[in-house]
Coordinates of C-alpha atoms and ligand atoms in Angstrom, one line a residue:
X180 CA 24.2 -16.2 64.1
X181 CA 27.6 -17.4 63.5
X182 CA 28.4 -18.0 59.9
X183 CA 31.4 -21.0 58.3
X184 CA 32.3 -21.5 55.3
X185 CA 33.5 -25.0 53.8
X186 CA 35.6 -25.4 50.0
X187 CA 35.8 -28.6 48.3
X188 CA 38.8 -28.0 46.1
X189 CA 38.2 -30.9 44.1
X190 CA 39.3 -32.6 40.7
X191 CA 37.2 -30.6 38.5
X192 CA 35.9 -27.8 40.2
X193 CA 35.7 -25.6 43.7
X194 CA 32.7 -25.9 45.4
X195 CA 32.0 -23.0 48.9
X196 CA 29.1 -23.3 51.0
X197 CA 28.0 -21.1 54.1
X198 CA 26.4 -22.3 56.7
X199 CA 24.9 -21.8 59.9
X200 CA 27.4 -22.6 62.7
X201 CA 25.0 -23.7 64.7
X202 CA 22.0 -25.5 62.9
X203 CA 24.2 -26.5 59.9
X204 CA 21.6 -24.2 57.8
X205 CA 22.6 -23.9 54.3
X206 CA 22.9 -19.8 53.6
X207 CA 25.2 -19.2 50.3
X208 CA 26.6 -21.4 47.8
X209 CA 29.2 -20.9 44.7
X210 CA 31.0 -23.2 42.7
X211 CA 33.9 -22.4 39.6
X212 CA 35.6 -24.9 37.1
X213 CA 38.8 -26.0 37.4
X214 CA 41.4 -26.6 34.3
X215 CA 41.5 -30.2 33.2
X216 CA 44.6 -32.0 33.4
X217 CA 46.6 -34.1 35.6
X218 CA 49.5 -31.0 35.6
X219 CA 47.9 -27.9 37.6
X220 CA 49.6 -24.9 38.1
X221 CA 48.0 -24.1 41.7
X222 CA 46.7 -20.4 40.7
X223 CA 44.7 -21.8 38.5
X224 CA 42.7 -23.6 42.3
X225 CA 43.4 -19.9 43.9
X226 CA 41.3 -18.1 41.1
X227 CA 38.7 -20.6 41.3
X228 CA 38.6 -20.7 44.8
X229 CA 38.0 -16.4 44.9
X230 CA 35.2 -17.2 41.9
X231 CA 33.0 -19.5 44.0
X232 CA 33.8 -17.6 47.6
X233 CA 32.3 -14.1 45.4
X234 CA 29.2 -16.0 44.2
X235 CA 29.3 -17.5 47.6
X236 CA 28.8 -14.0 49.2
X237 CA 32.5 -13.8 50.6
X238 CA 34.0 -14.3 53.2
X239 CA 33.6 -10.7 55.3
X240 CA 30.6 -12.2 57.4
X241 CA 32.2 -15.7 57.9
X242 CA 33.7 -16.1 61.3
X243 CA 35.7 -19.7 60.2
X244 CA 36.7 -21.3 57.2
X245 CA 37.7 -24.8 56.2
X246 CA 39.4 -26.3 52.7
X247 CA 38.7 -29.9 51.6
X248 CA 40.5 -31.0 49.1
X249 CA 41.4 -33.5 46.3
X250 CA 44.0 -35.8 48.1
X251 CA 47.8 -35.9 47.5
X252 CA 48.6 -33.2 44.7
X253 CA 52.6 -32.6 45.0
X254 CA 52.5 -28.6 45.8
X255 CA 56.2 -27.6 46.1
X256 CA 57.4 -24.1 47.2
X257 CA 60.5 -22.7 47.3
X258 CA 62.6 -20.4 49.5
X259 CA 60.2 -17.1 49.2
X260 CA 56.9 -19.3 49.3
X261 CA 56.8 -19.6 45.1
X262 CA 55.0 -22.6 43.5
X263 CA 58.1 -24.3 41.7
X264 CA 56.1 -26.2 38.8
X265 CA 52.6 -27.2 38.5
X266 CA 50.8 -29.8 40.7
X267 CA 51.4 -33.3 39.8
X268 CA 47.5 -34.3 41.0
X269 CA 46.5 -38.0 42.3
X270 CA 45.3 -38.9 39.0
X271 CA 49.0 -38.2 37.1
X272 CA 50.3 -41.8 36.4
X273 CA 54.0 -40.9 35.6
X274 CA 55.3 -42.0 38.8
X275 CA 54.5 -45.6 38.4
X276 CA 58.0 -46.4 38.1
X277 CA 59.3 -44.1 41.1
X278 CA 56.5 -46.2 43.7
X279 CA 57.4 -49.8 42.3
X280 CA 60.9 -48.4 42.8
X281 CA 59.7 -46.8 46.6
X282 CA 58.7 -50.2 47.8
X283 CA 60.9 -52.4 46.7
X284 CA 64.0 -50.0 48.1
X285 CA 61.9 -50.8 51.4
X286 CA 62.1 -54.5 51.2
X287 CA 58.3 -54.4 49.6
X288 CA 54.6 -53.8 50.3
X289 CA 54.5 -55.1 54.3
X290 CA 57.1 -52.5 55.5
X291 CA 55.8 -49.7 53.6
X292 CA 52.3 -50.7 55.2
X293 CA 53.9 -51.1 58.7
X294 CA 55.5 -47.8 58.3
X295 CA 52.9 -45.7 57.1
X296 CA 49.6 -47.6 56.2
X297 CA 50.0 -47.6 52.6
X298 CA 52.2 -48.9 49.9
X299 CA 53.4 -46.4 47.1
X300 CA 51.5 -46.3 44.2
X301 CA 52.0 -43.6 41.5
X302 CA 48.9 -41.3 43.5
X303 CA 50.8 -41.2 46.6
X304 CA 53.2 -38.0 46.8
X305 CA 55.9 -39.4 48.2
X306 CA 55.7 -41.0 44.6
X307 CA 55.6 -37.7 42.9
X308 CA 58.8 -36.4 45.3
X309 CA 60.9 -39.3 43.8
X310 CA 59.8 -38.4 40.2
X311 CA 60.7 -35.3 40.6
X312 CA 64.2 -35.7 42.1
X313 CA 64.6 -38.0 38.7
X314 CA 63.0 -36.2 36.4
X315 CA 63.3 -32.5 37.1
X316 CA 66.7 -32.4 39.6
X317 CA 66.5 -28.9 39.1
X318 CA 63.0 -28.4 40.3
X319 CA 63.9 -30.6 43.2
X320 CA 66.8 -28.8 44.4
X321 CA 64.7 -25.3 44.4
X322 CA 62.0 -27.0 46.5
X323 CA 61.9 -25.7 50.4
X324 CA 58.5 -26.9 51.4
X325 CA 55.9 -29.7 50.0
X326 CA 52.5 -29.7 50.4
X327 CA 48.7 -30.6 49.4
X328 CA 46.5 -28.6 47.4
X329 CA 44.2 -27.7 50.2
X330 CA 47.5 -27.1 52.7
X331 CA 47.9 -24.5 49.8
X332 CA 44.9 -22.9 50.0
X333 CA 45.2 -22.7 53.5
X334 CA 48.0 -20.8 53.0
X335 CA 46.9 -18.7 50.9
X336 CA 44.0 -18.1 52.5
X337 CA 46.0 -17.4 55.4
X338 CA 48.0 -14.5 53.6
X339 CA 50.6 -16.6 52.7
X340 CA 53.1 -16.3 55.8
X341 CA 56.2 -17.6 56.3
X342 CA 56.8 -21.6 55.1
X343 CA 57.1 -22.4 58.6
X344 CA 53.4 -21.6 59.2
X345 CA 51.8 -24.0 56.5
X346 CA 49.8 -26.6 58.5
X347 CA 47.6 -29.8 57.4
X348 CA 45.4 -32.4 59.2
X349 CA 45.7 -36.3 59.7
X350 CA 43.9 -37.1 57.0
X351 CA 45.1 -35.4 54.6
X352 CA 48.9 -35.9 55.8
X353 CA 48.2 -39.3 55.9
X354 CA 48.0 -39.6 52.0
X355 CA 51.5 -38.5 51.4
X356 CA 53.3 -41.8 52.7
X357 CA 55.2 -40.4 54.8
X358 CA 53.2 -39.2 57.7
X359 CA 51.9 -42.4 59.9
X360 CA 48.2 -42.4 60.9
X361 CA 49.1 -45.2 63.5
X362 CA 51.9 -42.9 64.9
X363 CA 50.3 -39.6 64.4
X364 CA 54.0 -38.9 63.4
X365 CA 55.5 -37.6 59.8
X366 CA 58.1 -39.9 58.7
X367 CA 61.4 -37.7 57.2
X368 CA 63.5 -40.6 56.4
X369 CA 60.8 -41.8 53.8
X370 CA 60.2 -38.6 52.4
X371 CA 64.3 -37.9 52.3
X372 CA 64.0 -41.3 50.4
X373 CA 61.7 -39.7 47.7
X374 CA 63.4 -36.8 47.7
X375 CA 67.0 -37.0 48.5
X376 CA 67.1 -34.6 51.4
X377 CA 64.3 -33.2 54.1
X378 CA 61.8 -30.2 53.1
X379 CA 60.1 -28.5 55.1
X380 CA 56.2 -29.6 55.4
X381 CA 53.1 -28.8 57.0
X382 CA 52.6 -28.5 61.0
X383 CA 49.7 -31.9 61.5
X384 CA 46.9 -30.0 63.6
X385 CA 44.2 -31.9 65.6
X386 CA 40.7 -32.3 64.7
X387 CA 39.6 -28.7 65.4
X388 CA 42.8 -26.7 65.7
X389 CA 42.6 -23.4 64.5
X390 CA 45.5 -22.5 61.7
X391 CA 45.1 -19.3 61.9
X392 CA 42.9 -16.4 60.4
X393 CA 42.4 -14.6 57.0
X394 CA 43.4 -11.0 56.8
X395 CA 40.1 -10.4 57.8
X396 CA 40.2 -12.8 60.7
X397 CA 37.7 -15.3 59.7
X398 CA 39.4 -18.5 61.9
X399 CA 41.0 -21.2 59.7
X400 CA 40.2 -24.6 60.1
X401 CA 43.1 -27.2 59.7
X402 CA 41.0 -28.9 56.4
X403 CA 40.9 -32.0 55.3
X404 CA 41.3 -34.4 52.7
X405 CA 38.0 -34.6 50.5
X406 CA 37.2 -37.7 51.4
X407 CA 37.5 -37.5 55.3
X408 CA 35.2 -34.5 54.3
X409 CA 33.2 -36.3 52.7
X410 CA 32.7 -38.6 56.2
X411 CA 32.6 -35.5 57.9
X412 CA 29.9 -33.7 55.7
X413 CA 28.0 -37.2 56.1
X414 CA 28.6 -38.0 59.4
X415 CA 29.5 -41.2 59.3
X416 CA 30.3 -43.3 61.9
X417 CA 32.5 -46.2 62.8
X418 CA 31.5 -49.1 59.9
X419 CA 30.0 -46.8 57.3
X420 CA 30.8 -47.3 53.8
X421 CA 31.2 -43.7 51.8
X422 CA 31.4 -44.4 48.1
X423 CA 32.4 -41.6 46.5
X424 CA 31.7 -42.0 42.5
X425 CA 33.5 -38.0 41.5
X426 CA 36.4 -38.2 39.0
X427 CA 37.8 -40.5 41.2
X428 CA 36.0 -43.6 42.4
X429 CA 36.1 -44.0 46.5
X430 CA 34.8 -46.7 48.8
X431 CA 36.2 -45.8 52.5
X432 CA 34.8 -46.9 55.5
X433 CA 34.9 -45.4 59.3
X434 CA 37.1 -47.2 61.7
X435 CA 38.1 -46.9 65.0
X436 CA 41.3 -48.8 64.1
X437 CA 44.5 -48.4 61.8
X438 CA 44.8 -50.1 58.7
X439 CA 47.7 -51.6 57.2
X440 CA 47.3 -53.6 53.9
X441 CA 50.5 -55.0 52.9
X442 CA 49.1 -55.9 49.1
X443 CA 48.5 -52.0 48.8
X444 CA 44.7 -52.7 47.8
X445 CA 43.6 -50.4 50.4
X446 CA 45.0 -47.4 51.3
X447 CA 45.3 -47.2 55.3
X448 CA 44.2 -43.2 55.8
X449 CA 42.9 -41.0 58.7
X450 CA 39.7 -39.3 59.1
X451 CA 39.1 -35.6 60.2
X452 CA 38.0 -36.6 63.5
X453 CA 40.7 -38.8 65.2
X454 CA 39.4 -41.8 64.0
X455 CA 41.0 -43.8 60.6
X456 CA 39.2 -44.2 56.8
X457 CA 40.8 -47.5 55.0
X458 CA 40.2 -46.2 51.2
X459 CA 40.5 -48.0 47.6
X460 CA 39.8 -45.4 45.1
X461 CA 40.0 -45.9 41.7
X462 CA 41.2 -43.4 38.8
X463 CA 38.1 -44.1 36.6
X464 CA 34.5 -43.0 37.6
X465 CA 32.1 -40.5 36.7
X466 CA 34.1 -39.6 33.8
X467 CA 33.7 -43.5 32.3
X468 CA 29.3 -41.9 32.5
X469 CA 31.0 -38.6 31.0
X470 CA 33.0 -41.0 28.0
X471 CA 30.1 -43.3 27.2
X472 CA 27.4 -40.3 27.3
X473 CA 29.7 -38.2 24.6
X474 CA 30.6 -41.8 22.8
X475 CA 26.8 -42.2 22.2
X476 CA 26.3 -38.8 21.4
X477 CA 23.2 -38.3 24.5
X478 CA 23.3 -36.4 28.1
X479 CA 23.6 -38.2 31.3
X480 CA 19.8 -38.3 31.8
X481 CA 19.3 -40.6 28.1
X482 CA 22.7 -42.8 28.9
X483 CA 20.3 -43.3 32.3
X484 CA 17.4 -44.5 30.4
X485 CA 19.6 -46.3 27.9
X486 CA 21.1 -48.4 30.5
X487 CA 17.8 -49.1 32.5
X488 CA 16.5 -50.7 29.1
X489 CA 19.2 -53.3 28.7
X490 CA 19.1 -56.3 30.9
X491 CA 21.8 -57.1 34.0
X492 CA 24.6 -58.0 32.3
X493 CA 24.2 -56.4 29.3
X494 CA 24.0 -59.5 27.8
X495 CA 27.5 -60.3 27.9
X496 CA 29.0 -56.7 27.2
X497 CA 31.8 -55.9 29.9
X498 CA 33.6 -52.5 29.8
X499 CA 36.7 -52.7 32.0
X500 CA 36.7 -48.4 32.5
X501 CA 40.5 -48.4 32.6
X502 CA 40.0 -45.5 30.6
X503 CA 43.3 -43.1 32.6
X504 CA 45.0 -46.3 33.4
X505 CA 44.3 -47.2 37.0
X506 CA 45.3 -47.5 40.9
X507 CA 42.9 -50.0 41.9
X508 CA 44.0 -52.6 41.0
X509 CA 47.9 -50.9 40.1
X510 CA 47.2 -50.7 36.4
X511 CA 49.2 -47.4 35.7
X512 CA 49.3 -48.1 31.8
X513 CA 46.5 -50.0 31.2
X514 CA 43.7 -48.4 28.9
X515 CA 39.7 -49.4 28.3
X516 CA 38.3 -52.0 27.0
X517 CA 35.5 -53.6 25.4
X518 CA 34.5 -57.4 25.7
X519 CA 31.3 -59.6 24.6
X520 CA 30.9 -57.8 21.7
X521 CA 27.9 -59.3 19.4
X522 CA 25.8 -58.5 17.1
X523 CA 23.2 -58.7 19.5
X524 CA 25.1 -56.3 22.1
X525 CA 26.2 -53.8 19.6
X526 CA 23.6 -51.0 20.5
X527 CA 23.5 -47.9 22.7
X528 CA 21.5 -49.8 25.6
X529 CA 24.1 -52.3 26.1
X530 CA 27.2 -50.2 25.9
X531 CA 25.2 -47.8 28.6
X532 CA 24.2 -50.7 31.1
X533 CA 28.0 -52.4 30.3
X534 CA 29.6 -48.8 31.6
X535 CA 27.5 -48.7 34.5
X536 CA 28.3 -52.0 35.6
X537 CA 31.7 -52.0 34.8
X538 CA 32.7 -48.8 37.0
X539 CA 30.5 -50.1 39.7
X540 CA 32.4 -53.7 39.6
X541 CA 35.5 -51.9 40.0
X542 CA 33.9 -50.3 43.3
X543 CA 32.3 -53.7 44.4
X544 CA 35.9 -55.2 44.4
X545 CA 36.7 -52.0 46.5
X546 CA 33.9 -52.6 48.7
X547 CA 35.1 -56.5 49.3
X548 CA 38.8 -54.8 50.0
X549 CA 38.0 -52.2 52.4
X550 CA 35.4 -54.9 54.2
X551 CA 38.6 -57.6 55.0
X552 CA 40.0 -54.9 56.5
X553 CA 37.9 -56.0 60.1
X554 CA 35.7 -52.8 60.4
X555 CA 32.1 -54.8 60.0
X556 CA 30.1 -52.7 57.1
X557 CA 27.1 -51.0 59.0
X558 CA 26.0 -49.3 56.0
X559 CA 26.6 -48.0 52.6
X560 CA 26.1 -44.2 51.7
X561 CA 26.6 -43.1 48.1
X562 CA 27.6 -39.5 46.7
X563 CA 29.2 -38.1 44.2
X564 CA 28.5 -36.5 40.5
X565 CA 27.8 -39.9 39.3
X566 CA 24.9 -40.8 42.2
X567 CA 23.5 -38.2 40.3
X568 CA 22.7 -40.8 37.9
X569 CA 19.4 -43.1 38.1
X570 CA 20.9 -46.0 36.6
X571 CA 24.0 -45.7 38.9
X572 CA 21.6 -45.4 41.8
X573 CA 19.5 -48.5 40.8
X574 CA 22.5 -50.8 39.6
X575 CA 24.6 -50.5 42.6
X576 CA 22.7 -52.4 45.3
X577 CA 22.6 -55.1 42.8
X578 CA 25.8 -54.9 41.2
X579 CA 27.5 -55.0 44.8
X580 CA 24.8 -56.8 46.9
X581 CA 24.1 -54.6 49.6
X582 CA 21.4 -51.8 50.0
X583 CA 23.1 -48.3 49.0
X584 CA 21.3 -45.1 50.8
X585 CA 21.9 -42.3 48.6
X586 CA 21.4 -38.7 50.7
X587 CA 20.7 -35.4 48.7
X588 CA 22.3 -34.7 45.5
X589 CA 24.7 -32.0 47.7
X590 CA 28.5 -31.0 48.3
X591 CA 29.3 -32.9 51.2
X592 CA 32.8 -32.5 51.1
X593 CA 32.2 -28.9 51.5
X594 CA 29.9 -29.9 54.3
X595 CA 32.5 -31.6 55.8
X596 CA 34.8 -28.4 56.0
X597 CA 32.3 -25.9 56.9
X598 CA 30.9 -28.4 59.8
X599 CA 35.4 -28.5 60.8
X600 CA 35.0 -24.8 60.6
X601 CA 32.2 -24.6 63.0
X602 CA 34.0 -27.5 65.3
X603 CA 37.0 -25.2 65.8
X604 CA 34.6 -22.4 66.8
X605 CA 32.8 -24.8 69.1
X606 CA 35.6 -26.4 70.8
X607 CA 35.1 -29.6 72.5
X608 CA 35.9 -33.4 71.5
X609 CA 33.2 -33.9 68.9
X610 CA 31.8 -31.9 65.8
X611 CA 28.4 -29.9 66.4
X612 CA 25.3 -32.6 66.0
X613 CA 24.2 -30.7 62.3
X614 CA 20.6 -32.5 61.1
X615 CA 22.0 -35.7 59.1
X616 CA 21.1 -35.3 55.5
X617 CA 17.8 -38.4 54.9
X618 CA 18.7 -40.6 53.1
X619 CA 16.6 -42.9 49.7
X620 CA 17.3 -46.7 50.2
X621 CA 17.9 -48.5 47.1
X622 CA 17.6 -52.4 47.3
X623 CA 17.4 -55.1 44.4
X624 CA 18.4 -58.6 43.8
X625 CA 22.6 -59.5 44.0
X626 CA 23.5 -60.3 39.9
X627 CA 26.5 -62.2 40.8
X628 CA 27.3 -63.4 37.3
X629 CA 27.8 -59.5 36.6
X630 CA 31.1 -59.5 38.5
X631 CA 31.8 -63.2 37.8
X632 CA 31.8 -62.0 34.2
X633 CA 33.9 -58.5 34.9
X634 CA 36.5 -61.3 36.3
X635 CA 37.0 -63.5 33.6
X636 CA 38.5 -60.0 31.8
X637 CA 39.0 -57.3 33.9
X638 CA 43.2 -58.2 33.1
X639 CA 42.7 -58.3 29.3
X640 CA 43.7 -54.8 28.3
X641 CA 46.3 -53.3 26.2
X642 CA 48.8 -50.9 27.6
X643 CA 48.8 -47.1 26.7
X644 CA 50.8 -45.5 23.6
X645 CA 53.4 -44.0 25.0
Ligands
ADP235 N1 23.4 -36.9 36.3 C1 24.7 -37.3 36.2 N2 25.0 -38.6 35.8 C2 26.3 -39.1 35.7 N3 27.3 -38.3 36.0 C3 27.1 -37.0 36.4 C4 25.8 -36.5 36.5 N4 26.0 -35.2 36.9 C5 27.3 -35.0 37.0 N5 28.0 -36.1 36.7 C6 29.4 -36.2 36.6 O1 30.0 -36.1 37.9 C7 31.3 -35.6 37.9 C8 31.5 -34.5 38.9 O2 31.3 -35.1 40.2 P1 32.0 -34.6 41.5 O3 31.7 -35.5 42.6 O4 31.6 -33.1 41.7 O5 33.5 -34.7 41.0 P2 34.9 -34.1 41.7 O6 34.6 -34.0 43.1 O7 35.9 -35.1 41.3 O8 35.2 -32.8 41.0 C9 31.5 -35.0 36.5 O9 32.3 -36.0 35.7 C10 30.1 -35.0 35.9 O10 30.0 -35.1 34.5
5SP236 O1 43.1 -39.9 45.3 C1 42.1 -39.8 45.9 C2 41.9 -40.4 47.3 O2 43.0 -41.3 47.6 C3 40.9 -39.0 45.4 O3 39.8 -39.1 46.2 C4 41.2 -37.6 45.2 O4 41.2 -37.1 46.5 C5 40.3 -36.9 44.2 O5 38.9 -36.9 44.5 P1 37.7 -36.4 43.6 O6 38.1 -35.0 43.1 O7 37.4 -37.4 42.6 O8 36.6 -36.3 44.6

């Protein structure tokens, strides 16, 4: 019995789980917090990562290993392989100016999109690379290599070798704006745009490419990004809908086609597999269930409850979750907001049901986004810390008018990795068939005027205190 091991290092923690090779059978698990903050000095992910892979049994029995990973952290390294300053993560807003700065150097949103797929926003890390050649020209002048926090880990995992040996995947490249999913090719002039000069970044290996071994010669798996893992974990096929309610909110959907969306809505990514993932994701998710819960002063199972008891629409209440600004829609310094505030809505229940509906009316626009991009919807799977969440799970399908199957509580983008693990063992042109997780259907009558209401103020917030 071969064994493979998959990591999700993701916003707020690192998740491990062994599995059979070949049946997919869960076998060990471990999981360690990560720091909070939109700054992360890497070895911070690294001690994590060793925390969960101990609980997790190790890794001397594993034959491969795969790293998922929160999508488009800046990692830069200089000359002997040192990190040169924390991770700027996808959720760090201070390159706002640098991407409206990006596009328009570019002659706007359509050539970015032709280029790359995607149009800068202050996530991307080409983004982050012009920031930092502003902002820190010091730290930009000591960088040698740039690359993503699970390229990193990789890395690490690989014993750190030379620069030259630091390799990625397609989906994950294809986050950075400038590495072209349509292509398959990295783009240096736009990162040399960013940056002032060419660095050296990650070799782009195929699907199930080995990149590798450990020390003690488990294989390594190219990786992903999380969300590609996330499909993969899931698999999901060509016109399923992944929404992904973590820290960050996700909806992505499995196409066998490029997208390029020249109003920068969605995001025009790869999947693991060789196939694409048109994304929106939005900056403000679970955490908005986190905020109201401690704002109310109850746990996630009472806001549940709470919301449940108020009626759809929370008579009125609308909370626009722009609570760390947001990407989707490009709201960088916009903050939360509260409107349809009576006497009558000024209780627990209403604030509960208004934060339910108003994170999942910032997905259901994502959902309408990523659906105009041509790929017909065959289904929508939700996962995630918040699908943890009754009221989430019962809300949706009404809040964004389709049925939502909601599999397992369960790591998937962890699956995702160790099922890329078990691919590169396998060889061939498809992942090992692993049992499909079942899934709960949850159906209930469209409440249009929900989102109809969410409209009429979704733009009325104030900006952030600088
Ligand atoms: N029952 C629940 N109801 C609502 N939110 C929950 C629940 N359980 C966990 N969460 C939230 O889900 C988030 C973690 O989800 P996860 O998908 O693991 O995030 P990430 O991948 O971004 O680290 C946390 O903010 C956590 O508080
Ligand atoms: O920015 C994106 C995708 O474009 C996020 O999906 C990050 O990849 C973080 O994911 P979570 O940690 O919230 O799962």
């Amino acid at each position: 019995m071969a064994l493979v091991a998959g990591v999700d290092t993701s916003t707020q923690a690192c998740k491990v789980v062994v599995r059979d090779a070949g049946s997919g059978a869960l076998v060990r698990e471990g999981r360690a917090p990560h720091p909070e903050g939109t700054e992360v000095d890497p070895a911070a992910w690294e001690a994590a990562l060793r925390d969960a892979l101990a609980q997790a049994g190790g890794l001397d029995d594993v034959a491969a290993v795969a790293v998922g990973g929160q999508q488009h952290g800046m990692v830069c390294l200089d000359a002997d392989g040192e990190v040169v300053r924390p991770a700027l993560l996808w959720n760090d807003t201070r390159s706002a100016q640098a991407a409206r700065d990006l596009t328009e150097e570019l002659g706007g949103g359509r050539a970015w999109a032709e280029a790359v797929g995607l149009v800068p926003v202050a996530s991307f890390t080409v983004s982050k690379l012009r920031w930092l050649a502003e902002a820190e020209p010091e730290n930009a002048a000591r960088t040698t290599a740039v690359c993503l926090p699970h390229d990193w880990l990789t890395w690490r995992l690989a014993g750190t070798p030379s620069l030259g040996a630091l390799v990625t995947d397609r989906g994950d490249a294809s986050g950075t704006g400038y590495w072209s999913p349509a292509t398959g090719e990295y783009r240096m002039d736009l990162l040399e745009r960013a940056l002032g000069r060419t660095v050296v970044v990650p070799r782009v290996l195929g699907p199930a490419e080995a990149g590798g071994t450990t020390p003690g010669g488990a294989v390594l798996g190219p990786g992903t990004g999380d969300n590609a893992a996330a499909a993969l974990g899931l698999a999901a096929e060509p016109g399923d809908v992944v929404l992904s309610i973590g820290t960050s909110g996700v909806v992505s959907i499995v196409s066998t086609t490029p997208a390029a969306d020249p109003t920068g809505t969605v995001a025009g990514f790869a999947d693991a597999t060789g196939n694409f993932l048109p994304l929106i994701a939005t900056l403000n998710a679970a955490r908005v269930l986190d905020a109201t819960a401690r704002l109310l002063g109850v746990d996630h199972a009472e806001l549940s409850r709470l919301a449940l008891s108020a009626p759809p629409g929370a008579g009125g209440l609308v909370l626009v979750p722009y609570l760390e600004g947001e990407r989707t829609p490009d709201r960088p310094t916009s903050t939360g907001a509260l409107h349809g505030l009576t006497l009558g809505t000024a209780d627990p229940a209403h604030l509960a049901r208004a934060a339910v509906e108003g994170l999942l009316c910032g997905l259901a626009d994502g959902l309408d986004a990523v659906a105009a991009t041509g790929t017909p919807v065959r289904r929508v799977l939700m996962v995630g810390g918040g699908a943890r969440s009754e009221a989430v799970r019962r809300i949706a399908p009404a809040v964004l008018g389709v049925p939502v199957l909601v599999p397992p509580p369960g790591e998937y983008v962890a699956d995702g990795a160790a099922r890329q693990a078990a691919w590169v063992l396998a060889g061939g042109d498809t992942a090992p068939e692993w049992p499909r997780p079942g899934t709960e259907v949850h159906e209930a009558d469209p409440v249009p005027h929900v989102r109809e209401r969410y409209a009429e103020v979704r733009d009325l917030t104030a900006d952030r205190l600088q």
